[in-house]
C-alpha positions as a Python dict, from the first residue, in 0.01 Angstrom:
ca = {
    (1, 'M'): (0, 0, 0),
    (2, 'Y'): (-273, 232, 131),
    (3, 'E'): (-7, 450, 293),
    (4, 'D'): (172, 484, -46),
    (5, 'K'): (-155, 591, -211),
    (6, 'G'): (-209, 848, 63),
    (7, 'H'): (142, 980, 15),
    (8, 'D'): (90, 1003, -364),
    (9, 'L'): (-237, 1193, -317),
    (10, 'Q'): (-72, 1434, -78),
    (11, 'E'): (212, 1492, -323),
    (12, 'L'): (-37, 1552, -607),
    (13, 'R'): (-225, 1809, -400),
    (14, 'S'): (101, 1983, -319),
    (15, 'R'): (190, 2005, -688),
    (16, 'V'): (-154, 2145, -776),
    (17, 'E'): (-125, 2410, -505),
    (18, 'R'): (219, 2516, -631),
    (19, 'L'): (85, 2534, -987),
    (20, 'E'): (-213, 2745, -880),
    (21, 'A'): (15, 2981, -691),
    (22, 'T'): (235, 3022, -997),
    (23, 'L'): (-61, 3095, -1225),
    (24, 'A'): (-194, 3353, -981),
    (25, 'G'): (141, 3527, -946),
    (26, 'P'): (209, 3869, -1100),
    (27, 'T'): (458, 3735, -1354),
    (28, 'C'): (211, 3498, -1511),
    (29, 'M'): (-80, 3742, -1473),
    (30, 'G'): (126, 4006, -1650),
    (31, 'R'): (135, 3785, -1956),
    (32, 'H'): (-212, 3638, -1962),
    (33, 'G'): (-433, 3865, -1748),
    (34, 'T'): (-743, 4051, -1857),
    (35, 'G'): (-865, 4381, -1724),
    (36, 'I'): (-1069, 4694, -1786),
    (37, 'A'): (-1019, 5066, -1821),
    (38, 'Q'): (-1330, 5250, -1714),
    (39, 'V'): (-1464, 5558, -1543),
    (40, 'G'): (-1449, 5517, -1167),
    (41, 'E'): (-1298, 5647, -844),
    (42, 'K'): (-954, 5488, -885),
    (43, 'Y'): (-903, 5526, -1256),
    (44, 'Y'): (-1109, 5819, -1379),
    (45, 'S'): (-904, 6054, -1596),
    (46, 'A'): (-999, 6400, -1718),
    (47, 'A'): (-827, 6711, -1847),
    (48, 'S'): (-913, 7080, -1838),
    (49, 'I'): (-750, 7421, -1794),
    (50, 'S'): (-689, 7636, -1488),
    (51, 'A'): (-966, 7886, -1428),
    (52, 'D'): (-725, 8182, -1435),
    (53, 'T'): (-536, 8075, -1748),
    (54, 'K'): (-548, 8323, -2036),
    (55, 'P'): (-560, 8174, -2387),
    (56, 'M'): (-294, 8221, -2652),
    (57, 'T'): (-479, 8409, -2927),
    (58, 'R'): (-415, 8464, -3296),
    (59, 'H'): (-596, 8683, -3549),
    (60, 'A'): (-523, 8674, -3923),
    (61, 'D'): (-568, 9013, -4094),
    (62, 'E'): (-575, 8859, -4442),
    (63, 'P'): (-649, 8523, -4605),
    (64, 'S'): (-382, 8284, -4480),
    (65, 'R'): (-220, 7968, -4602),
    (66, 'V'): (-172, 7702, -4339),
    (67, 'P'): (0, 7361, -4344),
    (68, 'P'): (-198, 7076, -4505),
    (69, 'L'): (-224, 6893, -4172),
    (70, 'F'): (-402, 7189, -4014),
    (71, 'K'): (-639, 7211, -4310),
    (72, 'A'): (-723, 6844, -4262),
    (73, 'M'): (-800, 6915, -3896),
    (74, 'L'): (-1036, 7193, -4010),
    (75, 'G'): (-1196, 6971, -4272),
    (76, 'L'): (-1089, 7191, -4563),
    (77, 'P'): (-957, 7120, -4915),
    (78, 'L'): (-579, 7107, -4955),
    (79, 'H'): (-541, 7434, -5151),
    (80, 'A'): (-806, 7639, -4969),
    (81, 'Q'): (-724, 7983, -4831),
    (82, 'I'): (-870, 8058, -4491),
    (83, 'A'): (-1028, 8402, -4448),
    (84, 'S'): (-1115, 8585, -4124),
    (85, 'A'): (-934, 8325, -3916),
    (86, 'Q'): (-886, 8358, -3542),
    (87, 'S'): (-797, 8106, -3275),
    (88, 'K'): (-746, 8068, -2902),
    (89, 'S'): (-539, 7793, -2741),
    (90, 'W'): (-471, 7668, -2390),
    (91, 'A'): (-223, 7434, -2229),
    (92, 'V'): (-394, 7144, -2049),
    (93, 'I'): (-380, 7011, -1693),
    (94, 'P'): (-293, 6761, -1561),
    (95, 'E'): (18, 6713, -1768),
    (96, 'P'): (43, 6433, -1860),
    (97, 'L'): (-307, 6283, -1859),
    (98, 'I'): (-283, 5915, -1758),
    (99, 'E'): (-536, 5635, -1808),
    (100, 'N'): (-491, 5317, -1605),
    (101, 'V'): (-597, 4955, -1646),
    (102, 'V'): (-743, 4757, -1355),
    (103, 'W'): (-652, 4389, -1396),
    (104, 'H'): (-892, 4124, -1274),
    (105, 'D'): (-655, 4035, -987),
    (106, 'G'): (-682, 4391, -852),
    (107, 'R'): (-353, 4531, -982),
    (108, 'I'): (-361, 4880, -1135),
    (109, 'E'): (-111, 4967, -1409),
    (110, 'E'): (-72, 5247, -1659),
    (111, 'Y'): (-250, 5186, -1989),
    (112, 'F'): (-133, 5497, -2176),
    (113, 'R'): (-63, 5865, -2125),
    (114, 'L'): (-131, 6181, -2325),
    (115, 'Q'): (140, 6446, -2300),
    (116, 'N'): (222, 6782, -2463),
    (117, 'Q'): (-151, 6857, -2457),
    (118, 'L'): (-309, 7158, -2628),
    (119, 'I'): (-669, 7263, -2685),
    (120, 'T'): (-750, 7505, -2970),
    (121, 'F'): (-1075, 7668, -3079),
    (122, 'T'): (-1062, 7814, -3431),
    (123, 'Q'): (-1314, 8034, -3612),
    (124, 'F'): (-1288, 8114, -3984),
    (125, 'T'): (-1481, 8165, -4305),
    (126, 'D'): (-1522, 7832, -4481),
    (127, 'P'): (-1391, 7887, -4837),
    (128, 'T'): (-1613, 7607, -4969),
    (129, 'T'): (-1938, 7773, -4851),
    (130, 'G'): (-1848, 8134, -4768),
    (131, 'M'): (-2012, 8084, -4428),
    (132, 'P'): (-1861, 8118, -4079),
    (133, 'A'): (-1728, 7795, -3928),
    (134, 'A'): (-1564, 7686, -3603),
    (135, 'V'): (-1355, 7385, -3502),
    (136, 'A'): (-1234, 7254, -3166),
    (137, 'N'): (-920, 7041, -3152),
    (138, 'Y'): (-751, 6859, -2864),
    (139, 'T'): (-399, 6752, -2963),
    (140, 'A'): (-137, 6558, -2771),
    (141, 'T'): (128, 6288, -2798),
    (142, 'V'): (6, 5943, -2698),
    (143, 'V'): (255, 5714, -2525),
    (144, 'A'): (139, 5357, -2472),
    (145, 'S'): (277, 5170, -2173),
    (146, 'G'): (320, 4842, -2363),
    (147, 'R'): (123, 4662, -2090),
    (148, 'A'): (-230, 4650, -2233),
    (149, 'K'): (-428, 4649, -2555),
    (150, 'P'): (-801, 4632, -2639),
    (151, 'D'): (-968, 4292, -2642),
    (152, 'F'): (-1124, 4315, -2986),
    (153, 'G'): (-1332, 4006, -2916),
    (154, 'A'): (-1520, 4191, -2642),
    (155, 'S'): (-1794, 4453, -2662),
    (156, 'N'): (-1615, 4782, -2595),
    (157, 'S'): (-1779, 5120, -2557),
    (158, 'M'): (-1511, 5366, -2443),
    (159, 'V'): (-1494, 5701, -2621),
    (160, 'F'): (-1303, 6025, -2584),
    (161, 'V'): (-1535, 6315, -2504),
    (162, 'L'): (-1455, 6683, -2557),
    (163, 'D'): (-1708, 6916, -2393),
    (164, 'L'): (-1699, 7287, -2476),
    (165, 'Q'): (-1795, 7514, -2185),
    (166, 'N'): (-1850, 7881, -2114),
    (167, 'A'): (-1647, 8081, -1863),
    (168, 'Q'): (-1868, 7960, -1577),
    (169, 'G'): (-1825, 7594, -1675),
    (170, 'G'): (-2168, 7564, -1835),
    (171, 'F'): (-2208, 7305, -2110),
    (172, 'L'): (-2212, 7432, -2470),
    (173, 'Y'): (-2129, 7149, -2710),
    (174, 'E'): (-1997, 6791, -2713),
    (175, 'I'): (-1760, 6614, -2955),
    (176, 'R'): (-1708, 6236, -2928),
    (177, 'S'): (-1453, 5999, -3083),
    (178, 'I'): (-1419, 5620, -3050),
    (179, 'F'): (-1068, 5507, -2969),
    (180, 'A'): (-840, 5206, -2930),
    (181, 'I'): (-484, 5244, -2801),
    (182, 'G'): (-260, 4947, -2877),
    (183, 'C'): (59, 4819, -2717),
    (184, 'Y'): (299, 5037, -2913),
    (185, 'D'): (90, 5338, -3016),
    (186, 'N'): (329, 5629, -2974),
    (187, 'G'): (284, 5947, -3172),
    (188, 'P'): (47, 6235, -3253),
    (189, 'F'): (-305, 6213, -3116),
    (190, 'A'): (-602, 6440, -3191),
    (191, 'V'): (-973, 6459, -3117),
    (192, 'G'): (-1179, 6735, -3271),
    (193, 'G'): (-1472, 6846, -3477),
    (194, 'R'): (-1681, 7139, -3583),
    (195, 'F'): (-1915, 7327, -3354),
    (196, 'Y'): (-2159, 7615, -3400),
    (197, 'P'): (-1957, 7929, -3488),
    (198, 'T'): (-2192, 8141, -3275),
    (199, 'L'): (-2044, 7963, -2971),
    (200, 'Y'): (-1685, 8067, -3046),
    (201, 'D'): (-1686, 8391, -2842),
    (202, 'V'): (-1841, 8228, -2535),
    (203, 'A'): (-1643, 7900, -2546),
    (204, 'D'): (-1371, 7971, -2288),
    (205, 'R'): (-1337, 7636, -2113),
    (206, 'F'): (-1343, 7268, -2196),
    (207, 'H'): (-1357, 6927, -2030),
    (208, 'F'): (-1184, 6630, -2192),
    (209, 'Y'): (-1242, 6283, -2052),
    (210, 'F'): (-1292, 5912, -2121),
    (211, 'S'): (-1643, 5769, -2103),
    (212, 'G'): (-1753, 5405, -2098),
    (213, 'V'): (-1569, 5076, -2055),
    (214, 'I'): (-1303, 4904, -2264),
    (215, 'R'): (-1189, 4550, -2192),
    (216, 'L'): (-815, 4496, -2217),
    (217, 'V'): (-569, 4210, -2243),
    (218, 'N'): (-194, 4205, -2187),
    (219, 'C'): (46, 4283, -2467),
}
């Protein structure tokens, strides 16, 4: 009788070990794991431009009409005409920009990527005030991996940061935007804001990166 009990206990332990191995396996972890995306050596992501890259420039000789979407990006009324407008744009490296998730079991997977990236600085006369104005915009297409999404029950603090710089890489101005990329977020993406128009002529570089920590769960 004691031998039977010993055999049953051994069988129970064997079953528990098999169950634990299954729960710790990548298939199960892929469904129920938790992880983080944060700044660090293995998963830090940033974008910029090559030092020798010349911008694509545009100067408007007369008040111009632009698409409503662009007016929204400049923070202007729908029917406003933009006077004295000029802009400079750069393609962005690396292309694409990829942010990873580090799962709690040590696996690293892609969280999302930003592709078709473009940075544009625009200076114009604000038709609502008659005063000079300037706007910086980072635009791209976001492609979610379908592997991770924010854990909205956690305290998250990750933001996109767009730093304007001079030709030597010196800091000029910072624009921040809170973000949350879900499982199936695929489409246009933009981060931007106004900056001091006096900085337009000296703003020749930028640094775009993620700052903080966001806790993620599987899709």
